[in-house]
PDB file of C-alpha atoms in Angstrom:
ATOM      1  CA  UNK P   1       2.062 -61.795   3.198  1.00 40.00           C
ATOM      2  CA  UNK P   2       0.665 -63.333   0.025  1.00 47.00           C
ATOM      3  CA  UNK P   3       3.049 -63.383  -2.919  1.00 54.00           C
ATOM      4  CA  UNK P   4       2.064 -61.167  -5.845  1.00 58.00           C
ATOM      5  CA  UNK P   5       2.611 -64.102  -8.178  1.00 61.00           C
ATOM      6  CA  UNK P   6      -0.175 -66.005  -6.436  1.00 86.00           C
ATOM      7  CA  UNK P   7      -2.704 -63.221  -7.114  1.00 93.00           C
ATOM      8  CA  UNK P   8      -2.723 -63.659 -10.875  1.00 96.00           C
ATOM      9  CA  UNK P   9      -2.805 -67.444 -10.519  1.00 95.00           C
ATOM     10  CA  UNK P  10      -5.853 -67.102  -8.266  1.00 96.00           C
ATOM     11  CA  UNK P  11      -7.485 -64.692 -10.680  1.00 97.00           C
ATOM     12  CA  UNK P  12      -7.046 -67.172 -13.546  1.00 97.00           C
ATOM     13  CA  UNK P  13      -8.121 -70.237 -11.587  1.00 97.00           C
ATOM     14  CA  UNK P  14     -11.154 -72.168 -12.801  1.00 98.00           C
ATOM     15  CA  UNK P  15     -12.732 -71.813  -9.352  1.00 98.00           C
ATOM     16  CA  UNK P  16     -12.444 -68.021  -9.373  1.00 98.00           C
ATOM     17  CA  UNK P  17     -13.783 -67.722 -12.925  1.00 98.00           C
ATOM     18  CA  UNK P  18     -16.715 -70.002 -12.093  1.00 98.00           C
ATOM     19  CA  UNK P  19     -17.501 -67.874  -9.024  1.00 98.00           C
ATOM     20  CA  UNK P  20     -17.240 -64.774 -11.213  1.00 98.00           C
ATOM     21  CA  UNK P  21     -19.740 -66.293 -13.637  1.00 98.00           C
ATOM     22  CA  UNK P  22     -22.206 -66.929 -10.810  1.00 98.00           C
ATOM     23  CA  UNK P  23     -21.898 -63.333  -9.657  1.00 97.00           C
ATOM     24  CA  UNK P  24     -22.238 -61.958 -13.192  1.00 97.00           C
ATOM     25  CA  UNK P  25     -25.424 -63.934 -13.860  1.00 97.00           C
ATOM     26  CA  UNK P  26     -27.100 -62.864 -10.604  1.00 95.00           C
ATOM     27  CA  UNK P  27     -30.643 -61.635 -11.336  1.00 93.00           C
ATOM     28  CA  UNK P  28     -30.011 -62.308 -15.038  1.00 94.00           C
ATOM     29  CA  UNK P  29     -30.470 -66.095 -15.228  1.00 93.00           C
ATOM     30  CA  UNK P  30     -33.161 -65.829 -17.919  1.00 95.00           C
ATOM     31  CA  UNK P  31     -31.197 -63.517 -20.209  1.00 95.00           C
ATOM     32  CA  UNK P  32     -30.385 -65.177 -23.522  1.00 96.00           C
ATOM     33  CA  UNK P  33     -26.659 -64.337 -23.287  1.00 95.00           C
ATOM     34  CA  UNK P  34     -26.418 -65.948 -19.835  1.00 96.00           C
ATOM     35  CA  UNK P  35     -28.215 -69.088 -21.029  1.00 97.00           C
ATOM     36  CA  UNK P  36     -25.922 -69.269 -24.059  1.00 97.00           C
ATOM     37  CA  UNK P  37     -22.767 -68.866 -21.953  1.00 97.00           C
ATOM     38  CA  UNK P  38     -23.960 -71.443 -19.416  1.00 97.00           C
ATOM     39  CA  UNK P  39     -24.785 -73.974 -22.139  1.00 97.00           C
ATOM     40  CA  UNK P  40     -21.030 -74.471 -22.671  1.00 97.00           C
ATOM     41  CA  UNK P  41     -19.955 -73.212 -19.272  1.00 98.00           C
ATOM     42  CA  UNK P  42     -16.842 -75.320 -18.762  1.00 98.00           C
ATOM     43  CA  UNK P  43     -15.455 -74.587 -22.216  1.00 98.00           C
ATOM     44  CA  UNK P  44     -16.232 -70.875 -21.967  1.00 98.00           C
ATOM     45  CA  UNK P  45     -14.465 -70.637 -18.612  1.00 98.00           C
ATOM     46  CA  UNK P  46     -11.470 -72.573 -19.945  1.00 98.00           C
ATOM     47  CA  UNK P  47     -11.333 -70.262 -22.967  1.00 98.00           C
ATOM     48  CA  UNK P  48     -11.304 -67.188 -20.727  1.00 98.00           C
ATOM     49  CA  UNK P  49      -8.665 -68.781 -18.522  1.00 98.00           C
ATOM     50  CA  UNK P  50      -6.381 -69.480 -21.478  1.00 98.00           C
ATOM     51  CA  UNK P  51      -6.859 -65.969 -22.852  1.00 98.00           C
ATOM     52  CA  UNK P  52      -5.801 -64.524 -19.513  1.00 98.00           C
ATOM     53  CA  UNK P  53      -2.818 -66.818 -18.995  1.00 97.00           C
ATOM     54  CA  UNK P  54      -1.442 -66.180 -22.510  1.00 97.00           C
ATOM     55  CA  UNK P  55      -2.323 -62.453 -22.491  1.00 97.00           C
ATOM     56  CA  UNK P  56      -4.639 -62.975 -25.439  1.00 97.00           C
ATOM     57  CA  UNK P  57      -7.717 -61.552 -23.745  1.00 97.00           C
ATOM     58  CA  UNK P  58      -9.417 -58.700 -25.587  1.00 96.00           C
ATOM     59  CA  UNK P  59     -12.743 -57.300 -24.380  1.00 95.00           C
ATOM     60  CA  UNK P  60     -15.614 -56.883 -26.826  1.00 93.00           C
ATOM     61  CA  UNK P  61     -16.812 -53.420 -27.807  1.00 91.00           C
ATOM     62  CA  UNK P  62     -19.055 -51.696 -25.295  1.00 90.00           C
ATOM     63  CA  UNK P  63     -22.730 -51.118 -26.083  1.00 87.00           C
ATOM     64  CA  UNK P  64     -23.729 -47.580 -25.147  1.00 84.00           C
ATOM     65  CA  UNK P  65     -27.212 -46.252 -24.440  1.00 81.00           C
ATOM     66  CA  UNK P  66     -28.821 -43.272 -22.712  1.00 83.00           C
ATOM     67  CA  UNK P  67     -30.755 -43.459 -19.430  1.00 79.00           C
ATOM     68  CA  UNK P  68     -32.895 -40.477 -18.401  1.00 76.00           C
ATOM     69  CA  UNK P  69     -34.109 -41.520 -14.950  1.00 66.00           C
ATOM     70  CA  UNK P  70     -33.501 -39.735 -12.618  1.00 67.00           C
ATOM     71  CA  UNK P  71     -31.028 -37.750 -14.731  1.00 70.00           C
ATOM     72  CA  UNK P  72     -29.573 -38.184 -18.211  1.00 74.00           C
ATOM     73  CA  UNK P  73     -26.600 -40.524 -18.175  1.00 75.00           C
ATOM     74  CA  UNK P  74     -24.614 -42.391 -20.791  1.00 79.00           C
ATOM     75  CA  UNK P  75     -24.328 -46.063 -19.780  1.00 81.00           C
ATOM     76  CA  UNK P  76     -21.825 -48.412 -21.394  1.00 84.00           C
ATOM     77  CA  UNK P  77     -22.650 -52.101 -21.171  1.00 87.00           C
ATOM     78  CA  UNK P  78     -19.967 -54.764 -21.413  1.00 93.00           C
ATOM     79  CA  UNK P  79     -20.377 -58.129 -23.137  1.00 95.00           C
ATOM     80  CA  UNK P  80     -21.306 -60.855 -20.662  1.00 96.00           C
ATOM     81  CA  UNK P  81     -17.967 -62.684 -20.958  1.00 97.00           C
ATOM     82  CA  UNK P  82     -16.210 -59.423 -20.092  1.00 97.00           C
ATOM     83  CA  UNK P  83     -18.433 -59.002 -17.046  1.00 97.00           C
ATOM     84  CA  UNK P  84     -17.222 -62.422 -15.892  1.00 98.00           C
ATOM     85  CA  UNK P  85     -13.653 -61.123 -16.162  1.00 98.00           C
ATOM     86  CA  UNK P  86     -14.565 -57.980 -14.212  1.00 98.00           C
ATOM     87  CA  UNK P  87     -15.941 -60.069 -11.354  1.00 98.00           C
ATOM     88  CA  UNK P  88     -12.896 -62.364 -11.464  1.00 98.00           C
ATOM     89  CA  UNK P  89     -10.590 -59.356 -11.106  1.00 98.00           C
ATOM     90  CA  UNK P  90     -12.597 -57.765  -8.297  1.00 97.00           C
ATOM     91  CA  UNK P  91     -12.838 -61.087  -6.426  1.00 97.00           C
ATOM     92  CA  UNK P  92      -9.057 -61.064  -6.088  1.00 97.00           C
ATOM     93  CA  UNK P  93      -7.997 -57.442  -5.636  1.00 96.00           C
ATOM     94  CA  UNK P  94     -11.016 -55.879  -3.903  1.00 96.00           C
ATOM     95  CA  UNK P  95     -10.203 -57.420  -0.469  1.00 95.00           C
ATOM     96  CA  UNK P  96      -6.713 -55.914  -0.672  1.00 95.00           C
ATOM     97  CA  UNK P  97      -8.037 -52.374  -1.097  1.00 96.00           C
ATOM     98  CA  UNK P  98     -11.103 -52.774   1.103  1.00 95.00           C
ATOM     99  CA  UNK P  99      -8.926 -52.831   4.219  1.00 92.00           C
ATOM    100  CA  UNK P 100      -7.816 -49.227   3.728  1.00 93.00           C
ATOM    101  CA  UNK P 101     -11.111 -47.653   2.601  1.00 96.00           C
ATOM    102  CA  UNK P 102     -12.794 -45.330   5.079  1.00 96.00           C
ATOM    103  CA  UNK P 103     -15.953 -46.517   6.822  1.00 96.00           C
ATOM    104  CA  UNK P 104     -18.143 -43.840   5.251  1.00 97.00           C
ATOM    105  CA  UNK P 105     -17.645 -44.722   1.582  1.00 97.00           C
ATOM    106  CA  UNK P 106     -20.909 -46.451   0.678  1.00 96.00           C
ATOM    107  CA  UNK P 107     -20.988 -47.348  -3.014  1.00 93.00           C
ATOM    108  CA  UNK P 108     -20.401 -50.883  -4.281  1.00 89.00           C
ATOM    109  CA  UNK P 109     -19.194 -52.332  -1.007  1.00 92.00           C
ATOM    110  CA  UNK P 110     -20.442 -55.294   1.000  1.00 90.00           C
ATOM    111  CA  UNK P 111     -22.933 -54.311   3.709  1.00 92.00           C
ATOM    112  CA  UNK P 112     -23.005 -50.703   2.449  1.00 95.00           C
ATOM    113  CA  UNK P 113     -25.208 -49.147  -0.259  1.00 94.00           C
ATOM    114  CA  UNK P 114     -27.538 -46.166  -0.612  1.00 94.00           C
ATOM    115  CA  UNK P 115     -29.878 -47.083   2.257  1.00 96.00           C
ATOM    116  CA  UNK P 116     -26.967 -47.441   4.676  1.00 97.00           C
ATOM    117  CA  UNK P 117     -25.661 -44.062   3.482  1.00 97.00           C
ATOM    118  CA  UNK P 118     -29.039 -42.455   4.213  1.00 97.00           C
ATOM    119  CA  UNK P 119     -29.090 -44.029   7.677  1.00 97.00           C
ATOM    120  CA  UNK P 120     -25.591 -42.686   8.309  1.00 98.00           C
ATOM    121  CA  UNK P 121     -26.659 -39.221   7.138  1.00 98.00           C
ATOM    122  CA  UNK P 122     -29.566 -39.249   9.611  1.00 97.00           C
ATOM    123  CA  UNK P 123     -27.193 -40.289  12.397  1.00 97.00           C
ATOM    124  CA  UNK P 124     -24.720 -37.521  11.501  1.00 98.00           C
ATOM    125  CA  UNK P 125     -27.543 -34.969  11.290  1.00 97.00           C
ATOM    126  CA  UNK P 126     -28.635 -35.811  14.823  1.00 97.00           C
ATOM    127  CA  UNK P 127     -25.051 -35.601  16.098  1.00 96.00           C
ATOM    128  CA  UNK P 128     -24.205 -32.250  14.470  1.00 97.00           C
ATOM    129  CA  UNK P 129     -27.553 -30.653  15.305  1.00 96.00           C
ATOM    130  CA  UNK P 130     -27.505 -32.087  18.837  1.00 95.00           C
ATOM    131  CA  UNK P 131     -30.847 -33.772  18.237  1.00 95.00           C
ATOM    132  CA  UNK P 132     -32.211 -30.782  16.285  1.00 92.00           C
ATOM    133  CA  UNK P 133     -31.386 -28.297  19.031  1.00 95.00           C
ATOM    134  CA  UNK P 134     -29.000 -26.203  16.906  1.00 95.00           C
ATOM    135  CA  UNK P 135     -28.540 -25.268  13.256  1.00 95.00           C
ATOM    136  CA  UNK P 136     -26.801 -27.825  11.051  1.00 95.00           C
ATOM    137  CA  UNK P 137     -25.369 -27.080   7.591  1.00 97.00           C
ATOM    138  CA  UNK P 138     -24.623 -29.525   4.782  1.00 97.00           C
ATOM    139  CA  UNK P 139     -22.093 -29.217   1.977  1.00 97.00           C
ATOM    140  CA  UNK P 140     -23.478 -31.369  -0.850  1.00 97.00           C
ATOM    141  CA  UNK P 141     -21.272 -31.769  -3.896  1.00 95.00           C
ATOM    142  CA  UNK P 142     -20.290 -34.023  -6.752  1.00 92.00           C
ATOM    143  CA  UNK P 143     -17.243 -34.268  -8.991  1.00 90.00           C
ATOM    144  CA  UNK P 144     -18.210 -32.854 -12.377  1.00 84.00           C
ATOM    145  CA  UNK P 145     -18.054 -35.377 -15.252  1.00 83.00           C
ATOM    146  CA  UNK P 146     -16.109 -37.678 -12.956  1.00 88.00           C
ATOM    147  CA  UNK P 147     -16.260 -40.889 -14.991  1.00 88.00           C
ATOM    148  CA  UNK P 148     -15.369 -39.047 -18.204  1.00 86.00           C
ATOM    149  CA  UNK P 149     -12.299 -37.459 -16.626  1.00 87.00           C
ATOM    150  CA  UNK P 150     -10.614 -40.241 -14.646  1.00 91.00           C
ATOM    151  CA  UNK P 151      -6.915 -40.230 -15.494  1.00 92.00           C
ATOM    152  CA  UNK P 152      -5.737 -43.788 -16.218  1.00 94.00           C
ATOM    153  CA  UNK P 153      -2.127 -43.075 -15.294  1.00 94.00           C
ATOM    154  CA  UNK P 154      -3.056 -41.697 -11.865  1.00 94.00           C
ATOM    155  CA  UNK P 155      -5.415 -44.637 -11.274  1.00 95.00           C
ATOM    156  CA  UNK P 156      -2.826 -47.232 -12.311  1.00 96.00           C
ATOM    157  CA  UNK P 157      -0.121 -45.612 -10.175  1.00 95.00           C
ATOM    158  CA  UNK P 158      -2.505 -45.706  -7.200  1.00 95.00           C
ATOM    159  CA  UNK P 159      -3.269 -49.378  -7.844  1.00 97.00           C
ATOM    160  CA  UNK P 160       0.454 -50.176  -8.149  1.00 96.00           C
ATOM    161  CA  UNK P 161       0.961 -49.061  -4.546  1.00 94.00           C
ATOM    162  CA  UNK P 162      -0.770 -52.271  -3.476  1.00 95.00           C
ATOM    163  CA  UNK P 163      -0.608 -54.513  -6.565  1.00 95.00           C
ATOM    164  CA  UNK P 164       2.928 -55.251  -7.752  1.00 93.00           C
ATOM    165  CA  UNK P 165       2.106 -58.003 -10.275  1.00 94.00           C
ATOM    166  CA  UNK P 166       2.314 -56.400 -13.740  1.00 94.00           C
ATOM    167  CA  UNK P 167       0.083 -59.130 -15.180  1.00 96.00           C
ATOM    168  CA  UNK P 168      -2.817 -57.803 -13.121  1.00 97.00           C
ATOM    169  CA  UNK P 169      -1.875 -54.243 -14.148  1.00 97.00           C
ATOM    170  CA  UNK P 170      -1.939 -55.468 -17.771  1.00 97.00           C
ATOM    171  CA  UNK P 171      -5.497 -56.753 -17.347  1.00 98.00           C
ATOM    172  CA  UNK P 172      -6.672 -53.547 -15.670  1.00 97.00           C
ATOM    173  CA  UNK P 173      -5.085 -51.514 -18.478  1.00 96.00           C
ATOM    174  CA  UNK P 174      -6.876 -53.618 -21.104  1.00 95.00           C
ATOM    175  CA  UNK P 175     -10.203 -53.030 -19.337  1.00 96.00           C
ATOM    176  CA  UNK P 176      -9.602 -49.281 -19.056  1.00 94.00           C
ATOM    177  CA  UNK P 177      -8.541 -48.937 -22.693  1.00 92.00           C
ATOM    178  CA  UNK P 178     -11.761 -50.547 -23.895  1.00 90.00           C
ATOM    179  CA  UNK P 179     -13.595 -47.286 -23.123  1.00 80.00           C
ATOM    180  CA  UNK P 180     -14.098 -45.347 -26.351  1.00 63.00           C
ATOM    181  CA  UNK P 181     -17.262 -43.367 -25.669  1.00 45.00           C
ATOM    182  CA  UNK P 182     -16.073 -40.306 -23.744  1.00 43.00           C
ATOM    183  CA  UNK P 183     -16.347 -36.977 -25.601  1.00 46.00           C
ATOM    184  CA  UNK P 184     -13.061 -36.032 -23.930  1.00 44.00           C
ATOM    185  CA  UNK P 185     -11.337 -38.942 -25.640  1.00 42.00           C
ATOM    186  CA  UNK P 186     -12.044 -42.036 -23.563  1.00 42.00           C
ATOM    187  CA  UNK P 187      -9.401 -44.746 -23.482  1.00 41.00           C
ATOM    188  CA  UNK P 188      -7.721 -43.353 -26.604  1.00 49.00           C
ATOM    189  CA  UNK P 189      -5.747 -40.870 -24.551  1.00 65.00           C
ATOM    190  CA  UNK P 190      -5.898 -42.543 -21.169  1.00 86.00           C
ATOM    191  CA  UNK P 191      -8.895 -40.684 -19.811  1.00 88.00           C
ATOM    192  CA  UNK P 192     -12.350 -41.878 -18.771  1.00 89.00           C
ATOM    193  CA  UNK P 193     -14.168 -44.992 -17.595  1.00 91.00           C
ATOM    194  CA  UNK P 194     -17.507 -46.414 -18.772  1.00 88.00           C
ATOM    195  CA  UNK P 195     -20.399 -45.726 -16.433  1.00 84.00           C
ATOM    196  CA  UNK P 196     -22.007 -49.128 -15.890  1.00 82.00           C
ATOM    197  CA  UNK P 197     -19.020 -51.449 -15.501  1.00 90.00           C
ATOM    198  CA  UNK P 198     -18.474 -53.208 -12.169  1.00 92.00           C
ATOM    199  CA  UNK P 199     -14.787 -52.357 -12.473  1.00 94.00           C
ATOM    200  CA  UNK P 200     -15.547 -48.658 -12.978  1.00 93.00           C
ATOM    201  CA  UNK P 201     -17.471 -48.554  -9.706  1.00 91.00           C
ATOM    202  CA  UNK P 202     -14.666 -50.343  -7.885  1.00 95.00           C
ATOM    203  CA  UNK P 203     -11.938 -48.220  -9.502  1.00 95.00           C
ATOM    204  CA  UNK P 204     -13.898 -45.114  -8.429  1.00 93.00           C
ATOM    205  CA  UNK P 205     -13.462 -46.178  -4.806  1.00 95.00           C
ATOM    206  CA  UNK P 206      -9.722 -46.616  -5.346  1.00 96.00           C
ATOM    207  CA  UNK P 207      -9.330 -43.337  -7.241  1.00 95.00           C
ATOM    208  CA  UNK P 208     -11.368 -41.307  -4.753  1.00 96.00           C
ATOM    209  CA  UNK P 209      -9.937 -42.959  -1.651  1.00 96.00           C
ATOM    210  CA  UNK P 210      -7.251 -40.278  -1.614  1.00 94.00           C
ATOM    211  CA  UNK P 211     -10.004 -37.660  -1.453  1.00 96.00           C
ATOM    212  CA  UNK P 212     -11.592 -39.601   1.403  1.00 97.00           C
ATOM    213  CA  UNK P 213      -8.292 -39.724   3.271  1.00 96.00           C
ATOM    214  CA  UNK P 214      -7.706 -36.010   2.661  1.00 97.00           C
ATOM    215  CA  UNK P 215     -11.122 -35.038   4.025  1.00 98.00           C
ATOM    216  CA  UNK P 216     -10.874 -37.329   7.048  1.00 96.00           C
ATOM    217  CA  UNK P 217      -7.232 -36.857   8.007  1.00 96.00           C
ATOM    218  CA  UNK P 218      -6.166 -33.471   6.611  1.00 96.00           C
ATOM    219  CA  UNK P 219      -9.412 -31.530   7.004  1.00 97.00           C
ATOM    220  CA  UNK P 220     -10.280 -33.577  10.101  1.00 96.00           C
ATOM    221  CA  UNK P 221     -13.921 -33.766   9.046  1.00 97.00           C
ATOM    222  CA  UNK P 222     -15.890 -36.146  11.252  1.00 95.00           C
ATOM    223  CA  UNK P 223     -19.156 -36.064   9.321  1.00 98.00           C
ATOM    224  CA  UNK P 224     -18.307 -36.954   5.716  1.00 98.00           C
ATOM    225  CA  UNK P 225     -20.106 -39.469   3.481  1.00 98.00           C
ATOM    226  CA  UNK P 226     -19.258 -40.411  -0.118  1.00 97.00           C
ATOM    227  CA  UNK P 227     -21.292 -42.421  -2.616  1.00 95.00           C
ATOM    228  CA  UNK P 228     -19.323 -42.840  -5.877  1.00 92.00           C
ATOM    229  CA  UNK P 229     -18.691 -39.229  -7.040  1.00 92.00           C
ATOM    230  CA  UNK P 230     -21.283 -37.603  -4.754  1.00 94.00           C
ATOM    231  CA  UNK P 231     -20.343 -36.560  -1.240  1.00 97.00           C
ATOM    232  CA  UNK P 232     -21.683 -34.573   1.703  1.00 98.00           C
ATOM    233  CA  UNK P 233     -20.118 -33.010   4.787  1.00 98.00           C
ATOM    234  CA  UNK P 234     -22.131 -31.841   7.786  1.00 98.00           C
ATOM    235  CA  UNK P 235     -21.022 -29.116  10.213  1.00 97.00           C
ATOM    236  CA  UNK P 236     -22.590 -26.562  12.521  1.00 96.00           C
ATOM    237  CA  UNK P 237     -20.548 -23.775  10.888  1.00 97.00           C
ATOM    238  CA  UNK P 238     -21.299 -22.539   7.369  1.00 96.00           C
ATOM    239  CA  UNK P 239     -17.880 -20.844   7.258  1.00 97.00           C
ATOM    240  CA  UNK P 240     -16.065 -24.095   8.003  1.00 97.00           C
ATOM    241  CA  UNK P 241     -17.933 -25.824   5.156  1.00 97.00           C
ATOM    242  CA  UNK P 242     -17.005 -22.975   2.786  1.00 97.00           C
ATOM    243  CA  UNK P 243     -13.365 -23.466   3.791  1.00 97.00           C
ATOM    244  CA  UNK P 244     -13.673 -27.217   3.218  1.00 97.00           C
ATOM    245  CA  UNK P 245     -15.121 -26.573  -0.240  1.00 97.00           C
ATOM    246  CA  UNK P 246     -12.183 -24.371  -1.238  1.00 97.00           C
ATOM    247  CA  UNK P 247      -9.597 -26.854   0.031  1.00 97.00           C
ATOM    248  CA  UNK P 248     -11.324 -29.828  -1.644  1.00 97.00           C
ATOM    249  CA  UNK P 249     -11.424 -27.946  -4.963  1.00 95.00           C
ATOM    250  CA  UNK P 250      -7.710 -27.258  -4.652  1.00 95.00           C
ATOM    251  CA  UNK P 251      -6.990 -30.889  -3.776  1.00 95.00           C
ATOM    252  CA  UNK P 252      -8.966 -32.224  -6.753  1.00 92.00           C
ATOM    253  CA  UNK P 253      -7.288 -29.817  -9.201  1.00 90.00           C
ATOM    254  CA  UNK P 254      -3.876 -30.909  -7.967  1.00 88.00           C
ATOM    255  CA  UNK P 255      -4.518 -34.652  -7.688  1.00 82.00           C
ATOM    256  CA  UNK P 256      -6.755 -35.575 -10.634  1.00 74.00           C
TER     257      UNK P 256
END
């Protein structure tokens, strides 16, 4: 078993930060901020490394804008150097959590994505309907204002179950507290994550993994798919889905 101490050292390594830079610049190589960062790449990476090692790292303020396609959403964009840090963090801790995620969680995971989720839905639909020979019902739901309501303390306690190094918890806390755009209070009172950050998408999978486990192992639902805060369950009984809905509502009220 890898020592917790080694995790933070790996996170801060030049190699990991350089890899994080490459991931952060993907499909953005012509952006002026990427060109500027790359112009002094070695020094910028060393600066980030020192800030992490000496706990001097402070993310820049988020830039917030509204997107109205397909629905109105408030997106918060991090400074490019902070996106490098987000990738560096996920490079190290994502593999640890990935092992315990259910198969049918499709957002922001390698070899998953929206198209794979649609393919899985079609497969489930055929299974439940017995190749369209019987009625099939779908419970389609989302978690209202999910990103605005994520409780930092619950998230951090969930992360601590697998990550014991408080230096990594410190970095995650710093990233979470940078959110100041939620009408509910954002990072000021330990609630909310910015929609648009790589870390927010990854933390959503950690936070909602307990919901996934509840649906799969407590409700024993075979045909469940989640994509970030949207999820569906298929069943041949409308009454069973109504029961699932009630129990999921109770679970979310108790555990979030």
